[in-house]
Short mmCIF file of C-alpha atoms and ligand atoms in Angstrom, two decimals:
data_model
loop_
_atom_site.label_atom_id
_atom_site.label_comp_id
_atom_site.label_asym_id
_atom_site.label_seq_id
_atom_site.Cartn_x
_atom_site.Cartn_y
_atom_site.Cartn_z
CA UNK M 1 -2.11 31.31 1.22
CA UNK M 2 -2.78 28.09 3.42
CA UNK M 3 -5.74 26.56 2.19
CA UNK M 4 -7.82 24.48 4.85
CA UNK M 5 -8.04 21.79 6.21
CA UNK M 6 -4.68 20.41 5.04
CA UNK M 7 -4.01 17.10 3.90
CA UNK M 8 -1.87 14.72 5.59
CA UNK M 9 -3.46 11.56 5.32
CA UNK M 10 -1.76 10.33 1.72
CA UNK M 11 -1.29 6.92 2.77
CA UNK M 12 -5.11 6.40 2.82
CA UNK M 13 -5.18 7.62 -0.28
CA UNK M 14 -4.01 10.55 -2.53
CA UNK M 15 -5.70 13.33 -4.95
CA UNK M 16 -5.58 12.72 -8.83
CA UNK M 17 -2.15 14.78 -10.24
CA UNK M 18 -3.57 16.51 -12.65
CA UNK M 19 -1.88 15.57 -15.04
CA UNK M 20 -3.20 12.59 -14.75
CA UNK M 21 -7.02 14.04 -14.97
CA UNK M 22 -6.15 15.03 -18.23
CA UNK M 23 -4.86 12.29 -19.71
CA UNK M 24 -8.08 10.36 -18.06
CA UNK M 25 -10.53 12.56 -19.59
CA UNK M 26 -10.67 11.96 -23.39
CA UNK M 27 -11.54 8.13 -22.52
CA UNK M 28 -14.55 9.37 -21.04
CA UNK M 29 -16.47 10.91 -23.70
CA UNK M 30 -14.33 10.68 -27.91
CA UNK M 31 -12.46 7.36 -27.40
CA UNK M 32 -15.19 5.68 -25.04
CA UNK M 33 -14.36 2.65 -26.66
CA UNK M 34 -14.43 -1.32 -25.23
CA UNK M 35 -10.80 -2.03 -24.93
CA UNK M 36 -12.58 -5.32 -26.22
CA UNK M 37 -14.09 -4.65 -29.29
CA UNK M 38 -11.49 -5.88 -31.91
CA UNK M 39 -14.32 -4.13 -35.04
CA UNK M 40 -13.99 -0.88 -34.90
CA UNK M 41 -11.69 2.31 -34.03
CA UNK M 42 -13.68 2.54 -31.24
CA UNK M 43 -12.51 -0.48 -29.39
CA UNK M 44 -8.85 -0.05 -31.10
CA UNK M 45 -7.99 3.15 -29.39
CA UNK M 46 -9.34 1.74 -26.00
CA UNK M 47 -7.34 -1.34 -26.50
CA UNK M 48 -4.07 0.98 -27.45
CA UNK M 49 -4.12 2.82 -24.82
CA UNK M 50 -4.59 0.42 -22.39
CA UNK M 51 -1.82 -1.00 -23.50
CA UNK M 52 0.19 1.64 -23.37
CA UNK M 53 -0.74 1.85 -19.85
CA UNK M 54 0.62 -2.11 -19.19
CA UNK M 55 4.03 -0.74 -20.28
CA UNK M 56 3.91 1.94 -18.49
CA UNK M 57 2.58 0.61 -14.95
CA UNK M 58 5.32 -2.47 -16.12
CA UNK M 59 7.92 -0.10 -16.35
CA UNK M 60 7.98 1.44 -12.79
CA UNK M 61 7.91 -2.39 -11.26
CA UNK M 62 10.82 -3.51 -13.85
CA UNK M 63 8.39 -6.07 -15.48
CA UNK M 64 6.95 -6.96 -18.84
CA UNK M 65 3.74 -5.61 -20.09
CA UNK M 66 2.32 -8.99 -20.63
CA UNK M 67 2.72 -9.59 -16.39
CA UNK M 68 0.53 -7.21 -15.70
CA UNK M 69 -3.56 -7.80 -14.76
CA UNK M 70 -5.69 -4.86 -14.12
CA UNK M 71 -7.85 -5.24 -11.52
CA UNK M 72 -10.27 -2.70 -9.17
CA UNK M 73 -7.78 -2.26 -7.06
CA UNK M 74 -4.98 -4.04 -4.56
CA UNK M 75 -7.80 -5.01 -2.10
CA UNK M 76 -8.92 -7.25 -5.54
CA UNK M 77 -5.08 -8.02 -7.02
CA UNK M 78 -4.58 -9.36 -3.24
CA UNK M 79 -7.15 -11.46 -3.71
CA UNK M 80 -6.37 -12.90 -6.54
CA UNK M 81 -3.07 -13.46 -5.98
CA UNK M 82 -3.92 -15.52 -2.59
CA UNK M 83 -7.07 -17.43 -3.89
CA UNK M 84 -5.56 -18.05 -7.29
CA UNK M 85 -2.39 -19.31 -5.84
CA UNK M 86 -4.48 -21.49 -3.38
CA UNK M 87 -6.77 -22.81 -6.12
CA UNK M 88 -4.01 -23.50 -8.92
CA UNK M 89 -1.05 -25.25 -6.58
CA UNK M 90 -3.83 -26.87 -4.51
CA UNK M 91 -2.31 -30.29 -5.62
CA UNK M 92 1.20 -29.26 -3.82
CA UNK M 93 -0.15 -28.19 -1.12
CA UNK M 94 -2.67 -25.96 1.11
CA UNK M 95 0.39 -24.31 3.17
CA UNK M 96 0.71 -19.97 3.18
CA UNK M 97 3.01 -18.32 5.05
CA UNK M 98 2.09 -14.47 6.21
CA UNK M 99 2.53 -11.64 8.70
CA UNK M 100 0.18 -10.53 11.49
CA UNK M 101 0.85 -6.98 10.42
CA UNK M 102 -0.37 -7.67 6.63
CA UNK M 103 -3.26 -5.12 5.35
CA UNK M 104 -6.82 -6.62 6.02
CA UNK M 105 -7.38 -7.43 1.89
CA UNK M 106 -4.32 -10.12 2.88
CA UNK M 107 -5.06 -10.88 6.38
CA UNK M 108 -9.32 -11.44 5.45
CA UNK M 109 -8.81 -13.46 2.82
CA UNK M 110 -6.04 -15.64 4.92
CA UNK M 111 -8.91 -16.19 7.00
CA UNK M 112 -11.52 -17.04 4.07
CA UNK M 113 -8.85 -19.58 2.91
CA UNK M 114 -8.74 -20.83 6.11
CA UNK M 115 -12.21 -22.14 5.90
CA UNK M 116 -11.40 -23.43 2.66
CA UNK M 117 -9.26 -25.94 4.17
CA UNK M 118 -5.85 -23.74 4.00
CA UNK M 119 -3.18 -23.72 6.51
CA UNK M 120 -2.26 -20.36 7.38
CA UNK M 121 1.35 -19.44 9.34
CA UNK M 122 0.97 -15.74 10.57
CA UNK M 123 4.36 -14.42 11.50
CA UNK M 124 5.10 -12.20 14.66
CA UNK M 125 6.73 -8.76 14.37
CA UNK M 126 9.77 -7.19 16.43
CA UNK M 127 8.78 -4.38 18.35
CA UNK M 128 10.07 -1.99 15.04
CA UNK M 129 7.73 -4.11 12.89
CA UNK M 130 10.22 -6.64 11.32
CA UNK M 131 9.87 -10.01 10.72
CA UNK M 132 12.32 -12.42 11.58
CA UNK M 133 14.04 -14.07 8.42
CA UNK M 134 15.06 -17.79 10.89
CA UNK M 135 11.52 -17.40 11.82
CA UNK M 136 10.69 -17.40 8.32
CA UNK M 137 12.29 -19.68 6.75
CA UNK M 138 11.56 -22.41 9.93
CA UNK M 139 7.71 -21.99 9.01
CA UNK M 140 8.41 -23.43 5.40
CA UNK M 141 7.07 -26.63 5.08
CA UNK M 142 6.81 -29.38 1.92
CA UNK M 143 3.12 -28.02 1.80
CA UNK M 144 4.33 -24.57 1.80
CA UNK M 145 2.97 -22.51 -1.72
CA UNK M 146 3.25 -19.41 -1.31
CA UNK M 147 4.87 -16.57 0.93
CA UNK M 148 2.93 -13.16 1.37
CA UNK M 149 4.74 -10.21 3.19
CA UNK M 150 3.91 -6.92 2.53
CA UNK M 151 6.55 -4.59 0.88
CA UNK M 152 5.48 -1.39 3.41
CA UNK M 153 3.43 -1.27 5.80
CA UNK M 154 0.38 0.96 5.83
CA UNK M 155 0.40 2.09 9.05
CA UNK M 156 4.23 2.67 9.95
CA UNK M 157 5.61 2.41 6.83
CA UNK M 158 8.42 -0.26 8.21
CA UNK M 159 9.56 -1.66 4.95
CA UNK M 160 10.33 -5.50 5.62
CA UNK M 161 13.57 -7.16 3.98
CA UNK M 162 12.18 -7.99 0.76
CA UNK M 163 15.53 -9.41 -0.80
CA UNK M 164 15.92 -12.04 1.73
CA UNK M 165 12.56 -12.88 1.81
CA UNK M 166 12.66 -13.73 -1.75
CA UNK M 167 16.03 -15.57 -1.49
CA UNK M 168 13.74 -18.09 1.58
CA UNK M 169 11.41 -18.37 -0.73
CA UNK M 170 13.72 -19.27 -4.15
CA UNK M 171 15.26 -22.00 -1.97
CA UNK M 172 12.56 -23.77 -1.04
CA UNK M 173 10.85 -23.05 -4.67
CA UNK M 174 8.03 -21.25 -3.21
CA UNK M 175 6.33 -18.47 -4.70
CA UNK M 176 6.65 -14.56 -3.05
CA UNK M 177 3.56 -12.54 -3.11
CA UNK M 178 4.45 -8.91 -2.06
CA UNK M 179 1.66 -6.35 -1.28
CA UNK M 180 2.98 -3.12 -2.37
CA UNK M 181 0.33 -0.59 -2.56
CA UNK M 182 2.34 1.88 -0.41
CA UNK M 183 5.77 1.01 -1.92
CA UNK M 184 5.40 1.38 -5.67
CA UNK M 185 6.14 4.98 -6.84
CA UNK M 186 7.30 6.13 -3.27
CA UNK M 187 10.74 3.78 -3.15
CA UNK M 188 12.43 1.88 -6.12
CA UNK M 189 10.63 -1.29 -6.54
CA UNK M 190 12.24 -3.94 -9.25
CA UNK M 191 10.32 -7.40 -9.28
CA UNK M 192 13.59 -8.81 -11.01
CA UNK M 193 15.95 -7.38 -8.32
CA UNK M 194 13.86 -8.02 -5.48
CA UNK M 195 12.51 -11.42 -6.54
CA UNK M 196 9.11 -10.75 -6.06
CA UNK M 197 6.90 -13.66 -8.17
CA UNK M 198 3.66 -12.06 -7.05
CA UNK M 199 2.59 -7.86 -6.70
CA UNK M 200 -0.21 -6.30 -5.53
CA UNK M 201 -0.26 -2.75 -6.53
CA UNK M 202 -2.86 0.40 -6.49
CA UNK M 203 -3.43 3.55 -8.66
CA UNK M 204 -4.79 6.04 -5.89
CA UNK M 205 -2.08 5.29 -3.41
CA UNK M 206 0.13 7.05 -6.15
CA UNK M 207 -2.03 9.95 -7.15
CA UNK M 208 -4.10 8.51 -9.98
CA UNK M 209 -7.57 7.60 -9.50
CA UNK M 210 -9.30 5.20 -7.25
CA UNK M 211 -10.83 1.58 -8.28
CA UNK M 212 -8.37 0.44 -10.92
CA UNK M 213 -4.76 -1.46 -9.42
CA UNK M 214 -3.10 -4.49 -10.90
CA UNK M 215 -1.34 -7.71 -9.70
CA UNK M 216 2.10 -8.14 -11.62
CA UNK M 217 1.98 -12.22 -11.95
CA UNK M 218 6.37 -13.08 -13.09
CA UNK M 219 5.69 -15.53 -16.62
CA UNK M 220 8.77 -17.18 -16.02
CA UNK M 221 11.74 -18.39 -13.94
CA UNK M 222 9.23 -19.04 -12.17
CA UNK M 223 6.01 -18.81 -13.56
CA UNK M 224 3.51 -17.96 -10.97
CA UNK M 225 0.11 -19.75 -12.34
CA UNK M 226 -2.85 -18.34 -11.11
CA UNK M 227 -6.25 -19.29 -11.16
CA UNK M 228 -9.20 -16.92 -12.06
CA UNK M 229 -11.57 -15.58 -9.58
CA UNK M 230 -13.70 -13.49 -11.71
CA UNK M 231 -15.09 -15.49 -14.83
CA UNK M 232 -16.42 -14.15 -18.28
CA UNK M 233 -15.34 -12.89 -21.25
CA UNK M 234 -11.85 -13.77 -20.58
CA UNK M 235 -10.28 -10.37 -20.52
CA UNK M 236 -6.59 -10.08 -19.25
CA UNK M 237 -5.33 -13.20 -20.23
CA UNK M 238 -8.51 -14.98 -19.09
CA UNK M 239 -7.15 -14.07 -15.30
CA UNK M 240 -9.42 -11.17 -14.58
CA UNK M 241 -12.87 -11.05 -16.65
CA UNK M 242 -15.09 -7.83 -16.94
CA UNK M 243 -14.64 -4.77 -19.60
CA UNK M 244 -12.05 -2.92 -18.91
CA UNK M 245 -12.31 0.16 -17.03
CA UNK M 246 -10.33 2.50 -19.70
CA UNK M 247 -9.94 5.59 -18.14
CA UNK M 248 -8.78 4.61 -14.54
CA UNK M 249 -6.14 2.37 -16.48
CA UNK M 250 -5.27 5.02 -18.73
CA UNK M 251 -4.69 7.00 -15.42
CA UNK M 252 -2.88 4.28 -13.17
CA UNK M 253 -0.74 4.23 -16.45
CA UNK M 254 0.01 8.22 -16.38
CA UNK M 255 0.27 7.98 -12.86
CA UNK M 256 3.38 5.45 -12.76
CA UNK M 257 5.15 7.37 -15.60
CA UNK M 258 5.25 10.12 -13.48
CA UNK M 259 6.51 8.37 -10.27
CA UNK M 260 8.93 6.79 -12.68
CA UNK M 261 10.34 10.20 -13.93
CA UNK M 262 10.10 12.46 -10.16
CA UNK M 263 9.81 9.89 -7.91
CA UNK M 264 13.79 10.50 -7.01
CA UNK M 265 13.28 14.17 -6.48
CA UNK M 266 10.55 13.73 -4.63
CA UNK M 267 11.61 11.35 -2.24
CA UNK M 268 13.82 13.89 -1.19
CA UNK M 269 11.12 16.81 -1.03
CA UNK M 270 8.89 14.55 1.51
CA UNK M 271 11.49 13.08 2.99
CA UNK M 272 12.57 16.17 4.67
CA UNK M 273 8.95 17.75 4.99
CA UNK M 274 8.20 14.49 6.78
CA UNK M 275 11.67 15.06 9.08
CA UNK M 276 10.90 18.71 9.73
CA UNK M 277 7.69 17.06 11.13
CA UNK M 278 8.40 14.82 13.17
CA UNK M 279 11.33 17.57 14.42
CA UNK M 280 8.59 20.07 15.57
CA UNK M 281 6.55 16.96 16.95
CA UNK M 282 9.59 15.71 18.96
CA UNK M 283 9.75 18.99 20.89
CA UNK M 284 6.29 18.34 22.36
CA UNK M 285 7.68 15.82 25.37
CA UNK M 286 6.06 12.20 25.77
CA UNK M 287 5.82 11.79 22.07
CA UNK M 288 7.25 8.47 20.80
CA UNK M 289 8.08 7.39 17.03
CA UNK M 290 6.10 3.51 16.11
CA UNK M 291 7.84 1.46 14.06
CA UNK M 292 11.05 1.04 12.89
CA UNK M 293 13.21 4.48 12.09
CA UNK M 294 15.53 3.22 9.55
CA UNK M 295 13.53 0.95 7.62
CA UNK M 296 10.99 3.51 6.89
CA UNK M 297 9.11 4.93 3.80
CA UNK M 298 9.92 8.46 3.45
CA UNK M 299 6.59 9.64 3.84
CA UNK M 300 4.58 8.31 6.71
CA UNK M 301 5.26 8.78 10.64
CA UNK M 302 3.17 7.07 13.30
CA UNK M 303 3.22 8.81 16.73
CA UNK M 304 2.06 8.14 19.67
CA UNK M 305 1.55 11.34 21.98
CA UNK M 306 1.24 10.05 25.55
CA UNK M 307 -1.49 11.25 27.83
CA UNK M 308 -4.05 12.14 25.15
CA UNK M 309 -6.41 9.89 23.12
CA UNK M 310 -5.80 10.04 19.49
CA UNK M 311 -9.28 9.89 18.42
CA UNK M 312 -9.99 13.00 20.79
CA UNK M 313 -6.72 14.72 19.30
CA UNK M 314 -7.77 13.73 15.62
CA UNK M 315 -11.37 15.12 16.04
CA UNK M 316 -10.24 18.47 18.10
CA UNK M 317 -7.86 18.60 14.52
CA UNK M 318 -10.12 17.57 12.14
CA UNK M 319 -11.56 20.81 11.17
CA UNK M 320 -7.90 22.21 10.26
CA UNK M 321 -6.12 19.04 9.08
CA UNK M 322 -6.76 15.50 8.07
CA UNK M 323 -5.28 12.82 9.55
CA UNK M 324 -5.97 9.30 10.32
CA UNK M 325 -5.04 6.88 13.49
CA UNK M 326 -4.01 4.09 11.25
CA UNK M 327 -5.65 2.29 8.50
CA UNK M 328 -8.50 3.65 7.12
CA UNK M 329 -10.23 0.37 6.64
CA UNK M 330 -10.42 0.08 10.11
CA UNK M 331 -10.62 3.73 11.42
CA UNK M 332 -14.31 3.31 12.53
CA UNK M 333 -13.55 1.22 15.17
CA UNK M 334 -12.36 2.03 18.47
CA UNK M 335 -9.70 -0.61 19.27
CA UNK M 336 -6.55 0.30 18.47
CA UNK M 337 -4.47 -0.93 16.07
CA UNK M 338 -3.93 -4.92 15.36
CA UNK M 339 -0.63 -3.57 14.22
CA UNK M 340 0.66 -1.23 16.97
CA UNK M 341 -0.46 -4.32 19.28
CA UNK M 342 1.28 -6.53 17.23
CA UNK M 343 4.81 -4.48 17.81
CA UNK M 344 3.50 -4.87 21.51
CA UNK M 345 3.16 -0.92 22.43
CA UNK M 346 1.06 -0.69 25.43
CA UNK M 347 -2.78 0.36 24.73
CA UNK M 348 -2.01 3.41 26.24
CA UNK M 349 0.56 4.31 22.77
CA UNK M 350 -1.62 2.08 21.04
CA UNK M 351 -4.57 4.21 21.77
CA UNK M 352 -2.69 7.72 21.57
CA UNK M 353 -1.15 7.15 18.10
CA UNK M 354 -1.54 9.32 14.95
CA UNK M 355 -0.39 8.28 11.34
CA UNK M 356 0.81 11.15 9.30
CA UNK M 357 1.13 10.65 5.91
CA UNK M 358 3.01 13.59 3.32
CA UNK M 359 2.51 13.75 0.09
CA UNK M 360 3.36 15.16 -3.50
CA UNK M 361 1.04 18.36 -2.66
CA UNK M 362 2.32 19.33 0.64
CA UNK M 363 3.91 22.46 1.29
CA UNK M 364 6.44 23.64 4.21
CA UNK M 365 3.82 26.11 4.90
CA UNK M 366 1.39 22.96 5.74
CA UNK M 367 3.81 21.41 7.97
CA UNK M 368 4.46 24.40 9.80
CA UNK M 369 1.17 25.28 10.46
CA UNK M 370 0.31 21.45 11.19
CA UNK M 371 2.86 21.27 13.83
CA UNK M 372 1.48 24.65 15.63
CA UNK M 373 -2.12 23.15 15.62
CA UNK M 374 -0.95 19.95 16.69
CA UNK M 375 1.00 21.74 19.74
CA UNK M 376 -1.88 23.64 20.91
CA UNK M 377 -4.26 20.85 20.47
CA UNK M 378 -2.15 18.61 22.48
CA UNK M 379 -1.37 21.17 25.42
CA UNK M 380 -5.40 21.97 25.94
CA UNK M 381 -6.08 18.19 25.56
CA UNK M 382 -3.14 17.05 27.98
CA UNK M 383 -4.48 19.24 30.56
CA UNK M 384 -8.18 17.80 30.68
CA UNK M 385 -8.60 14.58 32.56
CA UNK M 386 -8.23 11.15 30.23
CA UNK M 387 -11.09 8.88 29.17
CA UNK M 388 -9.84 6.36 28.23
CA UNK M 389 -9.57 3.20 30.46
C1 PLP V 401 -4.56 0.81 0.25
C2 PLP V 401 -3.99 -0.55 0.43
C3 PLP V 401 -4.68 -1.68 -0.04
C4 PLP V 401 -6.03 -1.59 -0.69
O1 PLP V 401 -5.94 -1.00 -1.95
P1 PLP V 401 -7.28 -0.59 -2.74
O2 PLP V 401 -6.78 -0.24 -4.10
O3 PLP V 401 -7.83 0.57 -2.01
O4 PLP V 401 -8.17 -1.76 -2.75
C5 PLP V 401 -4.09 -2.91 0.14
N1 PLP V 401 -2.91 -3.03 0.74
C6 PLP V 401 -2.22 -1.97 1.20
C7 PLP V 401 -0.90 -2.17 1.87
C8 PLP V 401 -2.75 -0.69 1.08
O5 PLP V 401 -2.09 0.34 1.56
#
């Protein structure tokens, strides 16, 4: 039985697995411990399985426990990663290098910096949502201290060339900072392989539970030195002060083991519920795909359906299924997306674009039944005069 409304809106965020509920639970109430507390049982059992948790969420990314700082969140890790980085190499320079299409937690605090006396380089897009690597490497200066692209995008899922990226930046001995909140658990992600020196990451994007993430921070060849932005007791290395919040760690922890052990399967499994998708969505007419199609998480589309607005398609859905026009830190407003612009769609497939995101829950059923809603919608809201100017 179809149980409404559906949910295809996973790259905003995902439910708790589970089985990661479970594993979250006993740190609420018998080991309630301070991961801190270096007296008693109490803390010891807190501080175990936190660090069990470190290896774990290590694991998926191919790093070492000791690289990893928990944090709330990526919004936080990609904070600290850019401020840190700004405040500890502020001797060799003030110089960042990012991309217009970064998530607002990269692109805000560019701006912050900015006032702080940083020099910020934000690099165009192609019209699939690639950067260019000449591009790149041309914007590298002697000040230059760090380069932040995102892994995947948020909003199209175009997955930038992370290898090369990484080889620009080893050549001119910069640091890489890689945002990816929407890559880790989805795709194979391997700091080592993909030379990453920097990592923002987040546990609900990957079905654990909100307000816990990390930021993986490589020890050595290089070692990427960061500088606190929360002070206190010291916790994490002294990077990241404040108790730590057991439970959500516990889960982020639970969460990556199981991406680690199904993610492979289930690439496959959304992969082709995403396909079958954007198949029935394809027979609609005036529909066209944003972003590009072959560098592409395997869960996310972004359509635009021409001659509707999307907001007016998303609310005549909402009832039935949830879905999102882009970003969901930005879905309250009414422009459209800074990142459909930035490919340079026109507002009218700016404005008439819908992300769908698949996830571990989904069934065929769901998709089915999306794409029938989605047709009808479509047909009764093509036929009514637009409002948009
Ligand atoms: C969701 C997301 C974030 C923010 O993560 P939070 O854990 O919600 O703070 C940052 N960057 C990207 C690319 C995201 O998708």
């Amino acid at each position: 039985m179809l149980q409404l409304p559906i949910y295809l809106d996973n790259n905003a965020t995902t439910p708790c697995d589970p089985r990661v509920v479970e594993a979250m639970l006993p740190y609420f109430t018998r080991h309630f411990g301070n991961a801190a507390s270096k007296s008693h049982a109490f803390g010891w059992e807190a501080e175990e399985a936190v660090e069990l948790a470190r290896e774990q969420v290590a694991q998926l990314i191919g790093a070492g426990p000791k690289e990893i700082v928990f944090t709330s969140g990526a919004t936080e890790a990609d904070n600290l990663a850019l401020k840190g980085v700004f405040e500890a190499y502020s001797s060799k320079g003030n110089h960042i290098i990012t991309v217009c299409t970064e998530h607002k937690a990269v692109l805000d605090t560019c701006r912050h910096l900015e006032k702080m006396g940083a020099s910020i380089t934000y690099l165009p897009v192609d019209s699939g949502g690639l950067i260019s690597l000449p591009r790149l490497e041309s914007a590298v200066t002697e000040k230059t201290i760090l380069i932040a692209v995102m892994y995947a995008n948020n909003e199209i899922g175009v997955i930038q060339p992370i290898k090369q990226i990484s080889d620009i930046a080893r050549k001119h001995k910069v640091l890489f900072f890689c945002d990816a909140a929407q890559a880790i658990g989805k795709i194979d992600v391997d700091v080592n392989k993909d030379g990453i020196d920097l990592m923002a990451m987040s546990a609900h994007k990957i079905y654990g539970p909100k307000g816990v993430g990390a930021l993986y921070a490589r020890r050595k060849n290089p070692r990427a030195t960061i500088t606190a932005q929360m002070d206190g007791g010291g916790h994490e290395r002294g990077m990241r002060s404040g108790t730590l919040n057991v439970a959500g760690i516990v889960g982020f922890g639970k969460a990556c083991e199981l991406c680690m052990s199904e993610m492979l399967e289930e690439q496959g499994k959304i992969a082709s519920l995403r396909n079958k998708l954007e198949k029935g969505i394809a027979e609609m007419k005036d529909v066209f795909i944003n972003g590009h199609i072959d560098f592409r998480l395997p869960n996310i589309t972004n359509i635009s359906f021409y001659g509707t607005d999307g907001n007016q398609l998303l609310t005549v859905l909402a009832k039935n299924i949830a879905l999102s026009s882009g970003s969901a830190c930005t879905s309250a407003l009414t422009e459209p997306s800074y990142v459909l612009k930035a490919l340079g769609v026109n507002d009218e497939q700016a404005y008439s674009s819908i992300r769908f995101g698949v996830g571990r829950f989904n069934t065929e059923e769901e998709i089915d039944y999306a794409i029938e809603q989605l047709g009808k919608a479509l047909s009764s809201l093509r036929q009514k005069p637009m409002t948009i100017k």
